[in-house]
Coordinates of C-alpha atoms and ligand atoms in Angstrom, one line a residue:
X1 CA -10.1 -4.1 -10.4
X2 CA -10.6 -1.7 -7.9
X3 CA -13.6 1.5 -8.5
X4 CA -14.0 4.4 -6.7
X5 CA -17.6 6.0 -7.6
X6 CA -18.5 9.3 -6.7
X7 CA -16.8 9.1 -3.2
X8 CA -17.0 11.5 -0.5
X9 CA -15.0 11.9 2.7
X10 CA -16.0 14.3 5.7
X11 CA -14.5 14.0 8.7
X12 CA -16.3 14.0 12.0
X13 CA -14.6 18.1 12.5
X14 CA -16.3 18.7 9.2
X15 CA -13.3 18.4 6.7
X16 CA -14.5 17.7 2.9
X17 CA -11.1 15.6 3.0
X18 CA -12.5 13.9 -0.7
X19 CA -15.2 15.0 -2.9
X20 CA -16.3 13.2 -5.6
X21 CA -14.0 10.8 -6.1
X22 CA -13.9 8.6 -9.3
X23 CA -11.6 6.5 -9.9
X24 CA -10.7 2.9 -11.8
X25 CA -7.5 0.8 -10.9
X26 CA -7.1 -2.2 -13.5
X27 CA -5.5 -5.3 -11.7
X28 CA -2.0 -5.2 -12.3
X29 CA -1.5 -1.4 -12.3
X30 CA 1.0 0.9 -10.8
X31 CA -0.3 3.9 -9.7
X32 CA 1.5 6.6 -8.1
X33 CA -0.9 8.9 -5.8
X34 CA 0.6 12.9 -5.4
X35 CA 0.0 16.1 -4.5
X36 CA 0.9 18.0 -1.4
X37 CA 0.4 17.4 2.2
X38 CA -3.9 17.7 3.0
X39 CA -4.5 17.2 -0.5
X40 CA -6.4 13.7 0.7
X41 CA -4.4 11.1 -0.5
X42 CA -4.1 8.6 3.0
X43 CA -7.8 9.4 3.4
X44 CA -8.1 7.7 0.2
X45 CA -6.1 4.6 1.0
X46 CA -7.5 4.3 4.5
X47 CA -11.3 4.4 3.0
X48 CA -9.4 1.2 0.4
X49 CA -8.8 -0.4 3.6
X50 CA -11.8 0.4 5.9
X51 CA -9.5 2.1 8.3
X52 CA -12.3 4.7 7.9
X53 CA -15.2 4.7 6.3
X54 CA -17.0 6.6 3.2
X55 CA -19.4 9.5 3.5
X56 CA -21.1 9.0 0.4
X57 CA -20.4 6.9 -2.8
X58 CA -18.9 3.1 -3.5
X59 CA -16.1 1.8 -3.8
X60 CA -15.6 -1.5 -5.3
X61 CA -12.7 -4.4 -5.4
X62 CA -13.7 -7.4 -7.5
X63 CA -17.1 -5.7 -8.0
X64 CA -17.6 -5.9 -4.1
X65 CA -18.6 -2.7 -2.5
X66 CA -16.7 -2.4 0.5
X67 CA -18.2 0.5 1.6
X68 CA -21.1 -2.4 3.0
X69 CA -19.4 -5.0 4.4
X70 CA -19.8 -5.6 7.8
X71 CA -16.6 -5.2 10.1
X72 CA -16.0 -8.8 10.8
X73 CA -15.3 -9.0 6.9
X74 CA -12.3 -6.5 7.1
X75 CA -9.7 -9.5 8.1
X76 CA -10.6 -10.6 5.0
X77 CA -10.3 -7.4 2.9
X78 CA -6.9 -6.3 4.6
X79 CA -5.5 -10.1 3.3
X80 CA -7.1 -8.7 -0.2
X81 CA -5.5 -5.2 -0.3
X82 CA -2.4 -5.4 1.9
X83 CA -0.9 -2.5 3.0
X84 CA 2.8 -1.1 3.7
X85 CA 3.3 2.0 6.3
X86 CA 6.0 4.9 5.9
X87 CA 6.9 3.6 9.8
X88 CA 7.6 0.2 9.1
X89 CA 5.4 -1.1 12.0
X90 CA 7.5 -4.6 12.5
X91 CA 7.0 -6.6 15.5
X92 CA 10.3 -5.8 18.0
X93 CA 10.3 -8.8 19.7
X94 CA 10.2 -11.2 16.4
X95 CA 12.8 -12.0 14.3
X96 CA 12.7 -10.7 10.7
X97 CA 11.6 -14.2 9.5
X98 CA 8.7 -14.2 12.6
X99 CA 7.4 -11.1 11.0
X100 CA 6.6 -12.3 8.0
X101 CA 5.3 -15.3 9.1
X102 CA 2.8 -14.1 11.6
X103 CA 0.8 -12.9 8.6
X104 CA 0.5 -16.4 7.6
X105 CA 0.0 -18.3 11.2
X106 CA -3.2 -16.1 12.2
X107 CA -4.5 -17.8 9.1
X108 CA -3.6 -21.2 10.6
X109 CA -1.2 -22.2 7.5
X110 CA 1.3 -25.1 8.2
X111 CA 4.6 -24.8 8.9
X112 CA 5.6 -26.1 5.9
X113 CA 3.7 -23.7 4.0
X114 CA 4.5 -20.6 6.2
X115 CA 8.4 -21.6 5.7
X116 CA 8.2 -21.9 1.9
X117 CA 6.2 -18.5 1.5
X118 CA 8.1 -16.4 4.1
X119 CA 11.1 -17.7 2.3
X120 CA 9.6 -16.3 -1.5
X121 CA 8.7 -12.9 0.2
X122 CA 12.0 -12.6 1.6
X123 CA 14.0 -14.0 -1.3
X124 CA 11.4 -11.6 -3.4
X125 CA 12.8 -8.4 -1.5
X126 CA 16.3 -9.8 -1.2
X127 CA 16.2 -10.0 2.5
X128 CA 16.7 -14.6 2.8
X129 CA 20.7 -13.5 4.6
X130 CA 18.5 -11.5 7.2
X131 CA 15.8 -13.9 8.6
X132 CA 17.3 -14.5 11.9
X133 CA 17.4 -10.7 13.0
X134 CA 15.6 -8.7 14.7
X135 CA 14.2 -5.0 13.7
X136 CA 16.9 -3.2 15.9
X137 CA 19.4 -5.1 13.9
X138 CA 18.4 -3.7 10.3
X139 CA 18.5 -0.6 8.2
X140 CA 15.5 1.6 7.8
X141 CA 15.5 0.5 4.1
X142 CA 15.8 -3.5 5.3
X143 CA 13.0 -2.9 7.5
X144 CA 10.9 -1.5 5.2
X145 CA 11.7 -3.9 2.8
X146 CA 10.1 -6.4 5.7
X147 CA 7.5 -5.2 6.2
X148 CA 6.8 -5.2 2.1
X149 CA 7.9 -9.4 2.5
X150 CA 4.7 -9.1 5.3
X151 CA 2.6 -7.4 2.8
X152 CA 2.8 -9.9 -0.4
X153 CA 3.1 -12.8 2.3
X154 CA 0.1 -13.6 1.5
X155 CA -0.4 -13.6 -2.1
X156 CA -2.7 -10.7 -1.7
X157 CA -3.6 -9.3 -5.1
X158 CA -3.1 -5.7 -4.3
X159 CA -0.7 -3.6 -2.2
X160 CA -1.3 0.1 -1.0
X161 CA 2.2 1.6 0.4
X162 CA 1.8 5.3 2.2
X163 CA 4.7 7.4 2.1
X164 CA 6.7 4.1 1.9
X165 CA 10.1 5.8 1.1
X166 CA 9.1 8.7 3.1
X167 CA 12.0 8.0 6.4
X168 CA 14.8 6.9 4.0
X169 CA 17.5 8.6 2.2
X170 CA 17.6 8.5 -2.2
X171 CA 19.3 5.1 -2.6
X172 CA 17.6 3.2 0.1
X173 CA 14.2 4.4 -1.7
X174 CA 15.5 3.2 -4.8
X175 CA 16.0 -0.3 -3.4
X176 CA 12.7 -0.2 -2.2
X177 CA 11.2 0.9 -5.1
X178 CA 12.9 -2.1 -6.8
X179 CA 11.0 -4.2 -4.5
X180 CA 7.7 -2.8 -5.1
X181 CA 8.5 -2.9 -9.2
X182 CA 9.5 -7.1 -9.0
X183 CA 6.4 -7.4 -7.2
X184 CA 4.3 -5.2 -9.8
X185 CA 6.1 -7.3 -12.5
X186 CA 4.5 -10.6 -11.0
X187 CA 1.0 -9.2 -11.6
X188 CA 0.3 -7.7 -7.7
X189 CA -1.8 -3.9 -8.2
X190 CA 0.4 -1.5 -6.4
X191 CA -0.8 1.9 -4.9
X192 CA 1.9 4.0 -3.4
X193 CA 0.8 7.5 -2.3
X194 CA 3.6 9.9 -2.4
X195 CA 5.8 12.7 -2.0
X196 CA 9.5 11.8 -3.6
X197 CA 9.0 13.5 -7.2
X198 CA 12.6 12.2 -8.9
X199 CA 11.2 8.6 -8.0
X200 CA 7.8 9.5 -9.8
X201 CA 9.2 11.4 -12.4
X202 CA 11.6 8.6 -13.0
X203 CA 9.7 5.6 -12.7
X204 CA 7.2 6.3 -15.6
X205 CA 4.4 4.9 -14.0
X206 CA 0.3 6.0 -13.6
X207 CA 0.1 9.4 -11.5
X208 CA -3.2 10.4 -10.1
X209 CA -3.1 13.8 -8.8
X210 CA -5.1 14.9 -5.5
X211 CA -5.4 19.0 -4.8
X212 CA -8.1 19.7 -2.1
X213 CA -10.0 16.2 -2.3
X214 CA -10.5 16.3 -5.9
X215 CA -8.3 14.3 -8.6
X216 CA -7.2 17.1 -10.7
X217 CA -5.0 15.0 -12.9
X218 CA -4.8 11.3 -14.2
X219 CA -1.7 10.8 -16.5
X220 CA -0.3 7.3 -17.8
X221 CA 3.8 7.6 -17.8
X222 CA 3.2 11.0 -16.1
X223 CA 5.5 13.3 -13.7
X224 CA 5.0 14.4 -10.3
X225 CA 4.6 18.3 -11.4
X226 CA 2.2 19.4 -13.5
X227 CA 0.4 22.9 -13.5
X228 CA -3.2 21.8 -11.4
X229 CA -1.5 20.9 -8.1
Ligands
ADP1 P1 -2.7 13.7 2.6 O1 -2.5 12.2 2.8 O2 -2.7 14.0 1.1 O3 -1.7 14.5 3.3 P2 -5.1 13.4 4.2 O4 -6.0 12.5 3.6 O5 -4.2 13.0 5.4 O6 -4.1 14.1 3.1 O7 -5.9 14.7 4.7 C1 -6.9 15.3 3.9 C2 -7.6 16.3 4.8 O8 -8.4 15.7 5.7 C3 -6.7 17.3 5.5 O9 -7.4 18.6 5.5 C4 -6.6 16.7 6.9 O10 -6.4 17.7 7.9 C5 -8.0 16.1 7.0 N1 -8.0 14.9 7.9 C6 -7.3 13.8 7.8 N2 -7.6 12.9 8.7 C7 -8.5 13.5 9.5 C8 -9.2 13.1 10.7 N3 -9.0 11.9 11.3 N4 -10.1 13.9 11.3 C9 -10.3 15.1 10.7 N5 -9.6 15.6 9.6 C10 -8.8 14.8 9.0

């Protein structure tokens, strides 16, 4: 379960980027995040993460506020809430396989266990036939399917996604959507803040709407357009 409780974001410049922010994610969910660009949406998510931190108000995952813990716990969080970028952000130099697996070996796993996870995530994002390449040798969509292998590496129990289908064309979003929706099916939360309204409007899923830092809608099986945002 993830809270939010009467959250607040301002920004160092002053921006009320959230404001009053409540908000409760049961485990296993799928929850789509809209509305348009500003409306505060990655401010949320980084806040989920501790990539910055709360003005005012809790927020709780397993009935831990993260909002206290110190910084040397955020290692920890991150392998909690996992989180996939809208720019991929592989390793260059490391093989498709390597990039899953480094998740893993800064936990000091064995080989043997790093080689039969690494293998599930890829084989989970249909990815095993490219293992041995490298990023420049992929597709957009293959690379962000990657770096989703490097986010449920780890059996982490929730996944945030920003923009995650935001650099690829229809069908490659699709497949990558597929992805997200196996992983959802085997019980992992998933967040995905976003912009592409045929894949919210088709997928049927949780939307929480976001216009000027408030939630302004919450609909279960709802569409990406709606009269408040
Ligand atoms: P979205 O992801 O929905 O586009 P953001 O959360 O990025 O929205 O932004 C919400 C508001 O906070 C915007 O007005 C944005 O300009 C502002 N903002 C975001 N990040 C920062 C920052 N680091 N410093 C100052 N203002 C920011």
């Amino acid at each position: 379960m993830i809270k939010f409780e009467n959250v607040f974001k301002e920004y160092s410049n002053g921006v009320m980027a959230l404001s009053n922010i409540n908000l409760e994610i049961p485990k296993g969910d799928f929850v789509f995040l809209v509305g348009s660009s500003g409306a505060g949406k990655s401010s949320m998510i980084k806040l989920l993460i501790r990539e910055e931190k709360v003005t005012r108000g809790k927020i709780l995952v397993h009935d831990e506020d993260i909002t206290k813990i110190p910084n040397y716990m955020i290692p920890k969080l991150r392998r909690n809430i996992s989180v996939v970028f809208q720019d991929f952000r592989l390793l260059p130099r490391k093989t498709v396989y390597e990039n899953v697996a480094y998740a893993l070996e800064i936990l000091g796993e064995s080989k043997k266990t790093i080689n039969r996870e690494v293998t599930q995530a890829l084989e989970l994002v249909n990815l095993r036939d490219k293992m041995k390449c490298y990023p420049s040798e992929i597709s957009g969509g293959e690379s962000q399917r990657v770096s989703i292998a490097r986010a449920i590496v780890n059996n982490a129990p929730h996944i945030v996604c920003d923009e995650p289908t935001g650099n690829l064309d229809d069908h490659t979003a699709w497949e990558i959507m597929q992805a997200l929706k196996n992983i959802n099916d085997e019980g992992t939360t998933v967040i995905m803040a976003t912009h592409a309204a045929n894949i919210v409007d088709k997928f049927n899923k949780r939307v929480v709407a976001l216009k000027d830092g408030s939630i302004v809608s919450d609909v279960e099986g709802g569409c990406y357009y709606h009269e408040n945002y």
